[in-house]
């Protein structure tokens, strides 16, 4: 085994922080700075490992223009229930993995003001990084859920122990909201698992699910036969489920494989049975999963945990919370909800889009009303993540458009780009708020003013990052927002006009905050003597964020070239499913009296 094997490379990338956390727990007592430096070194190594995917021609790399999963591996983990250690990367997950490792380095660098229980803080921080990376790379639903829960506990303690005055309240609220989402997600997972059946998939679908691997020159059927003749435990269980020569002994073979569940949702009727209120299994699974992911996004009205968690969390944890954890909700919707439950996504498309628009408007108005600097930035995240939900929900590939998926592709690509751009700008905004809070120990917008004169370099970087959050052309926030708004125009004029108008509200609260904090004649709050210029450590964190905000705004293809093929492929599959679904519904729909008369006239 060596680093050129995906199972080794991806496992090292995910679990290195957890192993380092265990080592930190076993080390003898060291200085606080020593623990911080070790943790920072680990996050840097993990970031370098994620950059290793950019090496062309290496054993483990990420090829531009490839839509399928790359660096895939799956090995039996709990074979009795078909649970596998199954990971891979594609254009949807890869940019989020790199964003996670990058922000983890900066957030660890921002952790130097932490003075209490530093060893425990570093251990929890590294465990949190493992959980986040595992969520983005897991393709087994059970494994995905394990990493989702692993991420929950460290964040609870990082807020509850190292947070502000109301940290216990904020941590419990975060935990309860996320736990409710996790329970709903678990119910949906079990619904899908116990209604799944691998034996219903043909050879090509087994290949697409990553279960059967095709060698060069072989057909999917030949690859399936080779797989069945091999020593895989899953292949043995598959043959047993087929019943051999006795069809009466056939039984379903359940699976947690996310890619296989996608094939079942789009190509079989396994999830179409009605279970409650005349709704299908996949309809209820979609609703439960969407609620769980919408809590994490967060979308209105499930957003109320976010402002409290952000305000009370220490600065580096706010950076991770806004930059990475919110993106898990959007990732879950695009990876799981729509591909596995397309019928429900199709029927509820307008509901999803409306939730996105309401979140955008509500978050912007709430940000305008704040006098707490950090709470204002927190509500801006609610507004900006509304673009993500809206872009994912724009199911414009319908009969009226000839099942043209181009605008839907624009919306989903815009939503993905918005997640990356918001990860940069929001982490930067929270860090800039933390810099000034560490000096004057308050966040009252009405007591600031004149910081440009006292901290010119800091103020210039802060204004640049806030403009990136505003969506100024040439910065990272613009691309995703404009793609989403353009995509909605072909879906709903009303939603497009409202979503475009939110830009005015965003400019209002961003510009008003800049006016109150950085401009003005003088500083009006306490500890004015502490407003000293930005330090080299702070500069080393803010500068890369500002640099990427500019690069992503000026040259968006540096990200789009990696994500677009995978996004377009998924949307094309769902557009094709939509056409098949509409044709099937039309064929099975009973003729009305008027239709019957027309048919009678036309009958020879």
Coordinates of C-alpha atoms in Angstrom, one line a residue:
X1 CA 0.0 0.0 0.0
X2 CA 1.3 3.4 -0.9
X3 CA 0.1 7.0 -1.5
X4 CA -0.6 6.2 -5.2
X5 CA -3.6 4.1 -4.1
X6 CA -6.9 6.0 -3.6
X7 CA -7.8 4.0 -0.4
X8 CA -4.5 5.1 1.2
X9 CA -4.5 8.7 0.0
X10 CA -8.1 9.6 0.7
X11 CA -8.0 7.8 4.1
X12 CA -4.9 9.7 5.1
X13 CA -6.5 12.9 4.0
X14 CA -9.6 12.3 6.1
X15 CA -8.1 10.6 9.2
X16 CA -4.8 12.4 9.7
X17 CA -6.4 15.1 11.8
X18 CA -8.1 12.5 14.0
X19 CA -4.9 10.6 14.5
X20 CA -3.1 13.8 15.3
X21 CA -5.8 14.6 17.8
X22 CA -5.2 11.2 19.5
X23 CA -1.5 12.0 19.6
X24 CA -2.1 15.3 21.2
X25 CA -4.2 13.7 23.8
X26 CA -1.4 11.3 24.7
X27 CA 1.5 13.8 24.7
X28 CA 2.9 15.0 28.0
X29 CA 2.1 18.5 29.1
X30 CA 3.5 21.1 26.6
X31 CA 3.2 24.8 26.3
X32 CA 0.0 26.2 24.8
X33 CA 1.8 27.5 21.8
X34 CA 3.4 24.1 21.2
X35 CA -0.1 22.5 20.9
X36 CA -1.2 25.2 18.5
X37 CA 1.9 24.9 16.3
X38 CA 1.4 21.1 16.1
X39 CA -2.2 21.5 15.2
X40 CA -1.4 24.2 12.6
X41 CA 1.3 21.9 11.1
X42 CA -1.3 19.1 10.8
X43 CA -3.8 21.3 9.1
X44 CA -1.1 22.5 6.7
X45 CA -0.1 18.9 5.8
X46 CA -3.8 18.0 5.2
X47 CA -4.1 21.1 3.0
X48 CA -1.0 20.0 1.0
X49 CA -2.5 16.6 0.6
X50 CA -5.7 18.1 -0.8
X51 CA -3.6 20.1 -3.3
X52 CA -1.9 16.8 -4.4
X53 CA -5.0 16.1 -6.5
X54 CA -3.9 18.9 -8.8
X55 CA -0.8 16.8 -9.8
X56 CA -1.4 15.6 -13.4
X57 CA -0.5 12.1 -14.1
X58 CA 0.0 11.1 -10.5
X59 CA -1.5 7.8 -9.1
X60 CA -4.1 9.9 -7.3
X61 CA -5.1 13.1 -9.0
X62 CA -8.3 15.0 -10.2
X63 CA -8.7 15.2 -13.9
X64 CA -10.3 18.3 -15.3
X65 CA -13.3 17.7 -17.5
X66 CA -14.2 14.3 -16.1
X67 CA -17.8 14.2 -14.8
X68 CA -17.7 10.8 -13.2
X69 CA -16.4 9.9 -9.7
X70 CA -12.6 9.8 -9.5
X71 CA -10.2 8.0 -7.1
X72 CA -13.1 5.7 -6.1
X73 CA -12.6 2.8 -3.7
X74 CA -15.0 0.6 -1.7
X75 CA -14.2 -2.1 0.7
X76 CA -16.5 -4.1 3.0
X77 CA -16.9 -2.6 6.4
X78 CA -20.1 -4.2 8.0
X79 CA -20.9 -6.7 5.3
X80 CA -23.9 -8.2 7.1
X81 CA -25.8 -5.0 6.3
X82 CA -24.0 -4.1 3.1
X83 CA -22.2 -1.2 4.7
X84 CA -19.0 -0.3 2.9
X85 CA -16.1 2.0 3.5
X86 CA -16.8 3.8 0.2
X87 CA -15.2 7.1 -0.8
X88 CA -14.5 9.1 -4.0
X89 CA -14.4 12.6 -5.4
X90 CA -16.1 14.4 -8.2
X91 CA -16.6 18.0 -9.3
X92 CA -19.3 18.5 -6.6
X93 CA -17.2 17.4 -3.6
X94 CA -13.7 18.2 -4.7
X95 CA -13.9 22.0 -4.5
X96 CA -15.6 21.7 -1.1
X97 CA -12.8 19.4 0.2
X98 CA -10.1 21.9 -0.8
X99 CA -12.1 24.8 0.7
X100 CA -12.4 22.8 4.0
X101 CA -8.6 22.1 4.2
X102 CA -7.8 25.7 3.3
X103 CA -10.1 27.3 5.8
X104 CA -9.0 24.9 8.5
X105 CA -5.4 26.2 8.1
X106 CA -6.6 29.8 8.4
X107 CA -8.9 29.1 11.3
X108 CA -6.2 27.3 13.2
X109 CA -4.0 30.3 12.6
X110 CA -6.8 32.5 14.0
X111 CA -6.9 30.4 17.1
X112 CA -3.9 32.0 18.8
X113 CA -6.0 34.2 21.1
X114 CA -7.5 31.0 22.6
X115 CA -5.9 30.8 26.1
X116 CA -8.2 28.3 28.0
X117 CA -7.8 24.5 27.8
X118 CA -5.7 24.8 24.6
X119 CA -4.9 21.1 24.3
X120 CA -8.7 20.2 24.4
X121 CA -9.4 23.0 21.9
X122 CA -6.8 21.6 19.4
X123 CA -8.1 18.0 19.8
X124 CA -11.7 19.0 19.1
X125 CA -10.7 21.2 16.2
X126 CA -8.8 18.4 14.5
X127 CA -11.7 16.0 15.1
X128 CA -14.0 18.5 13.5
X129 CA -11.8 18.6 10.4
X130 CA -12.0 14.9 10.1
X131 CA -15.8 14.9 10.3
X132 CA -16.1 17.7 7.7
X133 CA -13.8 16.0 5.2
X134 CA -15.6 12.6 5.7
X135 CA -19.0 14.1 5.0
X136 CA -17.8 15.5 1.6
X137 CA -16.1 12.3 0.5
X138 CA -18.4 9.5 1.8
X139 CA -20.5 7.6 -0.8
X140 CA -22.0 5.1 1.7
X141 CA -25.1 6.6 3.5
X142 CA -24.2 5.0 6.8
X143 CA -20.6 6.2 6.6
X144 CA -21.9 9.7 5.6
X145 CA -24.2 9.7 8.7
X146 CA -21.3 8.7 11.0
X147 CA -19.1 11.6 9.8
X148 CA -22.1 13.9 10.0
X149 CA -22.5 13.0 13.7
X150 CA -18.8 13.1 14.4
X151 CA -18.8 16.7 13.2
X152 CA -21.6 17.6 15.6
X153 CA -20.0 16.9 19.0
X154 CA -16.7 18.9 18.5
X155 CA -18.6 21.9 17.3
X156 CA -20.9 21.7 20.4
X157 CA -18.0 21.8 22.8
X158 CA -16.0 24.4 20.8
X159 CA -18.9 26.8 21.2
X160 CA -20.0 25.7 24.7
X161 CA -16.5 25.9 26.3
X162 CA -14.7 28.6 24.3
X163 CA -17.6 30.8 23.3
X164 CA -18.9 34.1 24.7
X165 CA -21.1 34.9 27.7
X166 CA -24.2 33.0 26.4
X167 CA -22.2 30.1 25.1
X168 CA -24.1 27.3 26.8
X169 CA -27.4 28.5 25.4
X170 CA -26.0 28.9 21.9
X171 CA -24.2 25.5 22.0
X172 CA -27.4 23.7 23.3
X173 CA -29.5 25.4 20.6
X174 CA -27.0 24.4 17.9
X175 CA -26.9 20.8 19.2
X176 CA -30.7 20.4 19.4
X177 CA -31.4 21.9 16.0
X178 CA -28.7 19.8 14.3
X179 CA -29.8 16.7 16.3
X180 CA -33.4 17.0 15.1
X181 CA -32.1 17.3 11.6
X182 CA -30.0 14.2 12.1
X183 CA -32.9 12.2 13.5
X184 CA -35.1 13.1 10.5
X185 CA -32.2 12.2 8.2
X186 CA -31.8 8.8 9.9
X187 CA -35.5 8.0 9.4
X188 CA -35.2 8.9 5.7
X189 CA -32.0 6.7 5.4
X190 CA -33.8 3.7 6.9
X191 CA -36.8 4.3 4.6
X192 CA -34.6 4.2 1.6
X193 CA -32.4 1.4 2.8
X194 CA -35.3 -1.0 3.6
X195 CA -36.9 -0.3 0.2
X196 CA -33.8 -0.6 -1.9
X197 CA -32.8 -3.6 -3.9
X198 CA -29.5 -4.0 -5.7
X199 CA -30.8 -6.9 -7.7
X200 CA -33.1 -4.5 -9.6
X201 CA -30.1 -2.7 -11.2
X202 CA -28.8 -3.8 -14.5
X203 CA -25.1 -4.1 -15.3
X204 CA -24.6 -0.5 -16.5
X205 CA -26.3 0.8 -13.4
X206 CA -24.1 -1.3 -11.1
X207 CA -21.1 0.2 -12.9
X208 CA -22.5 3.7 -12.4
X209 CA -23.0 2.9 -8.7
X210 CA -19.3 2.0 -8.3
X211 CA -20.1 -1.6 -7.4
X212 CA -18.8 -3.2 -10.6
X213 CA -15.6 -1.9 -12.2
X214 CA -15.1 -2.1 -15.9
X215 CA -11.7 -2.8 -17.3
X216 CA -10.6 -1.4 -20.7
X217 CA -12.3 -3.2 -23.6
X218 CA -14.9 -5.0 -21.4
X219 CA -18.6 -4.4 -21.5
X220 CA -20.7 -3.8 -18.4
X221 CA -22.2 -7.2 -18.6
X222 CA -18.8 -8.9 -18.8
X223 CA -17.6 -6.8 -15.9
X224 CA -20.6 -7.9 -13.9
X225 CA -19.9 -11.5 -14.6
X226 CA -16.3 -11.1 -13.5
X227 CA -17.5 -9.4 -10.3
X228 CA -19.9 -12.2 -9.5
X229 CA -17.2 -14.8 -10.0
X230 CA -14.8 -13.0 -7.7
X231 CA -14.4 -13.2 -3.9
X232 CA -16.3 -10.1 -3.0
X233 CA -18.7 -10.6 0.0
X234 CA -21.2 -8.2 -1.7
X235 CA -21.1 -10.4 -4.8
X236 CA -21.8 -13.5 -2.7
X237 CA -24.8 -11.8 -1.1
X238 CA -26.0 -10.5 -4.5
X239 CA -26.0 -14.1 -5.9
X240 CA -27.8 -15.4 -2.8
X241 CA -30.4 -12.6 -3.1
X242 CA -31.0 -13.7 -6.8
X243 CA -32.1 -17.1 -5.5
X244 CA -30.0 -19.1 -7.9
X245 CA -32.1 -21.4 -10.1
X246 CA -35.2 -21.0 -7.9
X247 CA -36.8 -17.6 -8.6
X248 CA -39.1 -18.1 -5.6
X249 CA -36.1 -17.8 -3.3
X250 CA -35.3 -14.3 -4.7
X251 CA -35.2 -11.6 -2.0
X252 CA -34.2 -7.9 -2.0
X253 CA -30.6 -6.9 -1.3
X254 CA -30.6 -3.7 0.6
X255 CA -27.8 -1.1 0.3
X256 CA -26.6 2.2 1.8
X257 CA -24.6 2.9 -1.4
X258 CA -25.6 6.5 -2.3
X259 CA -24.8 6.1 -6.0
X260 CA -26.9 2.9 -6.2
X261 CA -29.8 4.7 -4.4
X262 CA -29.5 7.4 -7.1
X263 CA -29.9 4.7 -9.8
X264 CA -32.9 3.2 -8.0
X265 CA -34.5 6.6 -7.6
X266 CA -34.2 7.5 -11.2
X267 CA -34.6 4.1 -13.0
X268 CA -36.8 2.0 -10.8
X269 CA -40.1 2.2 -8.9
X270 CA -38.6 1.0 -5.6
X271 CA -39.3 4.3 -3.9
X272 CA -42.7 5.0 -5.5
X273 CA -45.0 3.1 -3.1
X274 CA -47.5 5.2 -1.2
X275 CA -46.9 5.2 2.6
X276 CA -48.7 8.1 4.2
X277 CA -51.2 10.7 3.0
X278 CA -51.1 9.4 -0.5
X279 CA -47.5 10.3 -0.8
X280 CA -44.7 8.0 -1.9
X281 CA -41.7 6.8 0.0
X282 CA -39.3 9.1 -1.9
X283 CA -41.6 12.1 -1.3
X284 CA -41.4 11.7 2.5
X285 CA -37.7 10.8 2.3
X286 CA -37.1 14.0 0.3
X287 CA -39.0 16.1 2.9
X288 CA -37.2 14.6 5.8
X289 CA -33.8 14.9 4.2
X290 CA -34.4 18.4 3.0
X291 CA -35.5 19.6 6.5
X292 CA -32.3 18.0 7.9
X293 CA -30.1 19.7 5.4
X294 CA -32.1 23.0 5.4
X295 CA -31.3 23.3 9.2
X296 CA -27.6 23.2 8.4
X297 CA -27.9 25.6 5.4
X298 CA -29.8 27.3 7.3
X299 CA -33.0 28.2 5.6
X300 CA -35.9 30.2 7.1
X301 CA -37.7 29.2 9.4
X302 CA -35.0 26.7 10.6
X303 CA -32.3 29.3 10.9
X304 CA -32.6 30.7 14.4
X305 CA -29.7 28.6 15.8
X306 CA -27.2 30.3 13.5
X307 CA -27.1 33.9 14.8
X308 CA -26.7 32.7 18.4
X309 CA -24.1 30.2 17.5
X310 CA -22.1 32.7 15.5
X311 CA -22.2 35.5 18.1
X312 CA -21.1 33.2 20.9
X313 CA -18.5 31.1 19.0
X314 CA -14.9 32.2 19.1
X315 CA -13.7 33.8 15.9
X316 CA -12.0 30.7 14.3
X317 CA -15.0 28.5 14.9
X318 CA -17.3 31.2 13.4
X319 CA -15.0 31.0 10.3
X320 CA -15.4 27.2 10.1
X321 CA -19.1 27.4 10.8
X322 CA -19.8 29.9 8.0
X323 CA -17.2 28.7 5.6
X324 CA -17.7 25.0 5.8
X325 CA -20.5 23.7 8.0
X326 CA -23.3 25.6 6.2
X327 CA -22.1 24.2 2.9
X328 CA -22.8 20.7 4.2
X329 CA -26.5 21.5 3.9
X330 CA -26.2 22.5 0.3
X331 CA -24.0 19.6 -0.5
X332 CA -26.5 17.2 1.0
X333 CA -29.3 18.6 -1.1
X334 CA -27.4 18.4 -4.4
X335 CA -25.7 15.0 -3.7
X336 CA -28.6 13.2 -2.0
X337 CA -32.1 14.8 -2.1
X338 CA -32.5 15.4 -5.8
X339 CA -30.7 12.4 -7.4
X340 CA -32.3 9.9 -5.0
X341 CA -35.8 11.4 -4.8
X342 CA -36.3 13.1 -8.1
X343 CA -40.1 12.8 -8.1
X344 CA -40.4 14.7 -4.9
X345 CA -37.9 17.2 -6.0
X346 CA -39.8 17.8 -9.2
X347 CA -43.1 18.2 -7.4
X348 CA -41.7 20.5 -4.6
X349 CA -39.4 22.6 -6.9
X350 CA -41.4 25.8 -6.4
X351 CA -41.6 25.2 -2.6
X352 CA -37.8 24.8 -2.5
X353 CA -37.3 28.0 -4.6
X354 CA -39.7 29.9 -2.5
X355 CA -37.8 28.9 0.7
X356 CA -34.6 30.1 -0.9
X357 CA -36.1 33.5 -1.8
X358 CA -37.7 34.0 1.6
X359 CA -34.4 33.2 3.3
X360 CA -32.6 35.7 1.0
X361 CA -35.1 38.5 1.8
X362 CA -35.6 37.8 5.5
X363 CA -31.8 37.4 6.1
X364 CA -31.1 40.7 4.4
X365 CA -33.8 42.6 6.4
X366 CA -32.7 41.0 9.6
X367 CA -29.1 42.1 8.9
X368 CA -30.2 45.6 8.3
X369 CA -31.8 45.7 11.8
X370 CA -28.7 44.6 13.7
X371 CA -26.5 46.7 15.9
X372 CA -24.2 43.8 16.8
X373 CA -21.4 43.6 14.2
X374 CA -21.1 39.8 14.3
X375 CA -24.9 39.1 14.4
X376 CA -25.2 41.3 11.2
X377 CA -22.7 39.1 9.4
X378 CA -24.5 36.0 10.7
X379 CA -27.8 37.1 9.2
X380 CA -26.0 37.9 6.0
X381 CA -25.1 34.2 5.8
X382 CA -28.8 33.3 6.0
X383 CA -29.4 35.6 3.1
X384 CA -26.5 34.5 0.9
X385 CA -27.1 30.8 1.4
X386 CA -30.7 31.4 0.2
X387 CA -29.1 31.8 -3.3
X388 CA -27.8 28.2 -2.9
X389 CA -31.2 26.8 -2.1
X390 CA -32.8 28.8 -4.9
X391 CA -30.2 27.7 -7.5
X392 CA -30.5 24.0 -6.6
X393 CA -34.3 24.2 -6.8
X394 CA -34.7 25.8 -10.3
X395 CA -36.1 22.7 -12.0
X396 CA -36.6 24.4 -15.4
X397 CA -36.2 21.3 -17.5
X398 CA -39.9 20.8 -18.0
X399 CA -42.2 20.1 -21.0
X400 CA -42.8 23.9 -21.4
X401 CA -39.1 24.4 -22.1
X402 CA -38.7 21.2 -24.2
X403 CA -36.8 19.7 -21.3
X404 CA -34.0 22.1 -21.9
X405 CA -31.7 21.9 -18.9
X406 CA -29.3 24.8 -19.7
X407 CA -30.8 27.2 -17.2
X408 CA -31.1 24.6 -14.5
X409 CA -27.4 23.8 -15.1
X410 CA -26.7 27.5 -14.7
X411 CA -28.6 27.6 -11.4
X412 CA -26.9 24.6 -9.9
X413 CA -23.4 25.7 -11.0
X414 CA -24.2 29.1 -9.6
X415 CA -25.3 27.5 -6.3
X416 CA -22.1 25.5 -6.1
X417 CA -20.0 28.6 -7.0
X418 CA -21.9 30.6 -4.4
X419 CA -21.0 28.0 -1.7
X420 CA -17.3 28.4 -2.6
X421 CA -17.4 32.2 -2.9
X422 CA -19.4 32.5 0.3
X423 CA -17.0 30.2 2.1
X424 CA -14.2 32.7 1.3
X425 CA -16.1 36.0 1.9
X426 CA -18.0 34.9 5.1
X427 CA -14.9 33.4 6.7
X428 CA -13.1 36.7 5.9
X429 CA -15.9 38.9 7.3
X430 CA -16.1 36.9 10.6
X431 CA -12.3 37.0 10.9
X432 CA -12.3 40.8 10.4
X433 CA -15.0 41.2 13.1
X434 CA -12.9 39.0 15.4
X435 CA -9.8 41.1 14.9
X436 CA -11.4 44.3 16.1
X437 CA -13.3 42.4 18.9
X438 CA -10.1 41.0 20.3
X439 CA -8.9 44.6 20.7
X440 CA -11.9 46.5 22.1
X441 CA -14.1 43.6 23.4
X442 CA -17.4 44.8 22.0
X443 CA -19.3 44.6 18.7
X444 CA -21.7 47.5 19.0
X445 CA -21.9 49.1 15.5
X446 CA -23.1 52.4 16.9
X447 CA -19.9 52.7 19.0
X448 CA -17.4 52.2 16.1
X449 CA -16.1 54.8 13.6
X450 CA -12.9 56.1 12.3
X451 CA -11.1 52.7 12.1
X452 CA -9.6 53.6 8.7
X453 CA -7.5 56.3 10.3
X454 CA -6.2 54.1 13.1
X455 CA -5.9 50.7 11.3
X456 CA -5.6 51.5 7.5
X457 CA -4.3 48.2 6.3
X458 CA -6.8 46.2 8.3
X459 CA -9.6 48.5 7.2
X460 CA -8.7 48.2 3.5
X461 CA -8.7 44.3 3.7
X462 CA -11.9 44.3 5.7
X463 CA -13.7 46.6 3.2
X464 CA -12.5 44.4 0.3
X465 CA -13.9 41.3 2.0
X466 CA -17.2 42.9 2.8
X467 CA -17.5 44.0 -0.8
X468 CA -16.9 40.4 -1.8
X469 CA -19.8 39.5 0.4
X470 CA -21.9 42.2 -1.1
X471 CA -21.5 40.6 -4.6
X472 CA -19.5 43.4 -6.2
X473 CA -18.5 42.5 -9.8
X474 CA -14.9 41.4 -9.9
X475 CA -15.1 39.6 -6.5
X476 CA -16.1 36.1 -5.6
X477 CA -19.7 36.8 -4.4
X478 CA -20.8 38.1 -7.8
X479 CA -20.5 35.1 -10.0
X480 CA -22.7 32.7 -8.1
X481 CA -25.4 35.2 -7.4
X482 CA -25.7 36.4 -11.0
X483 CA -25.8 32.8 -12.3
X484 CA -28.6 31.9 -9.9
X485 CA -30.7 35.0 -10.7
X486 CA -30.3 34.5 -14.4
X487 CA -31.3 30.8 -14.1
X488 CA -34.5 31.7 -12.2
X489 CA -35.7 34.0 -15.0
X490 CA -36.8 31.1 -17.1
X491 CA -38.5 29.4 -14.2
X492 CA -40.4 32.2 -12.5
X493 CA -40.4 35.9 -13.3
X494 CA -41.6 36.8 -9.8
X495 CA -38.9 34.9 -8.0
X496 CA -36.3 36.2 -10.4
X497 CA -37.3 39.9 -9.7
X498 CA -37.4 39.4 -5.9
X499 CA -34.0 37.6 -5.9
X500 CA -32.4 40.3 -8.0
X501 CA -33.8 43.0 -5.7
X502 CA -32.1 41.4 -2.7
X503 CA -28.9 42.9 -4.0
X504 CA -30.1 46.3 -3.0
X505 CA -30.8 45.2 0.5
X506 CA -27.4 43.5 0.7
X507 CA -25.7 46.7 -0.4
X508 CA -27.7 48.6 2.2
X509 CA -26.5 46.6 5.3
X510 CA -22.9 46.1 4.0
X511 CA -22.4 49.8 3.1
X512 CA -24.1 51.0 6.3
X513 CA -21.8 48.7 8.4
X514 CA -18.7 50.0 6.5
X515 CA -19.9 53.6 7.1
X516 CA -20.4 53.0 10.9
X517 CA -17.3 51.0 11.5
X518 CA -14.5 52.1 9.2
X519 CA -15.5 55.6 8.1
X520 CA -16.7 58.6 10.2
X521 CA -14.7 61.1 12.2
X522 CA -13.9 59.3 15.4
X523 CA -14.2 56.1 17.4
X524 CA -16.9 56.3 20.0
X525 CA -16.5 53.1 22.0
X526 CA -14.2 51.9 24.9
X527 CA -10.5 50.8 24.7
X528 CA -9.6 53.2 21.9
X529 CA -5.9 52.8 22.8
X530 CA -6.1 49.1 21.8
X531 CA -6.9 49.9 18.2
X532 CA -3.3 49.2 17.0
X533 CA -2.4 48.2 13.4
X534 CA -3.0 44.6 12.1
X535 CA -0.3 42.1 13.2
X536 CA 1.7 39.8 10.8
X537 CA -0.3 36.8 12.0
X538 CA -3.6 38.5 11.2
X539 CA -2.3 39.8 7.9
X540 CA -1.2 36.2 6.9
X541 CA -4.8 35.1 7.4
X542 CA -6.7 38.0 5.8
X543 CA -4.4 38.3 2.7
X544 CA -5.1 34.9 1.2
X545 CA -8.8 35.3 1.7
X546 CA -8.7 38.7 -0.1
X547 CA -6.5 37.3 -2.8
X548 CA -8.9 34.4 -3.5
X549 CA -11.9 36.7 -3.4
X550 CA -10.3 38.6 -6.3
X551 CA -9.1 35.5 -8.2
X552 CA -12.5 33.8 -8.0
X553 CA -14.2 37.0 -9.1
X554 CA -12.0 37.7 -12.0
X555 CA -11.3 34.1 -13.2
X556 CA -14.3 32.0 -12.2
X557 CA -13.2 29.2 -14.6
X558 CA -10.5 28.2 -12.1
X559 CA -13.3 26.7 -10.1
X560 CA -15.9 26.0 -12.7
X561 CA -13.7 23.8 -14.8
X562 CA -13.6 21.3 -11.9
X563 CA -17.2 21.4 -10.8
X564 CA -19.2 22.0 -14.0
X565 CA -18.8 18.6 -15.7
X566 CA -20.2 16.7 -12.7
X567 CA -23.0 19.2 -12.1
X568 CA -24.0 19.2 -15.8
X569 CA -24.0 15.4 -15.9
X570 CA -26.3 15.2 -12.9
X571 CA -28.7 17.8 -14.2
X572 CA -28.8 16.0 -17.6
X573 CA -29.7 12.8 -15.9
X574 CA -32.5 14.5 -13.9
X575 CA -33.7 16.3 -17.1
X576 CA -33.9 12.9 -18.9
X577 CA -35.7 11.4 -15.9
X578 CA -38.2 14.4 -16.0
X579 CA -39.1 13.6 -19.6
X580 CA -39.6 9.9 -18.9
X581 CA -41.7 10.7 -15.9
X582 CA -43.9 13.2 -17.8
X583 CA -44.4 10.7 -20.6
X584 CA -45.3 7.9 -18.2
X585 CA -47.7 10.1 -16.3
X586 CA -49.4 11.2 -19.6
X587 CA -49.7 7.6 -20.8
X588 CA -51.3 6.4 -17.5
X589 CA -53.5 9.5 -17.0
X590 CA -57.2 8.6 -17.6
X591 CA -58.9 10.4 -20.5
X592 CA -61.4 13.1 -19.5
X593 CA -64.8 13.2 -21.2
X594 CA -63.7 15.9 -23.6
X595 CA -60.5 14.0 -24.5
X596 CA -62.6 10.9 -25.1
X597 CA -64.9 12.7 -27.5
X598 CA -61.8 14.0 -29.4
X599 CA -60.4 10.5 -29.5
X600 CA -63.7 9.1 -30.8
X601 CA -63.8 11.6 -33.6
X602 CA -60.2 10.8 -34.6
X603 CA -60.8 7.0 -34.5
X604 CA -61.3 5.6 -38.0

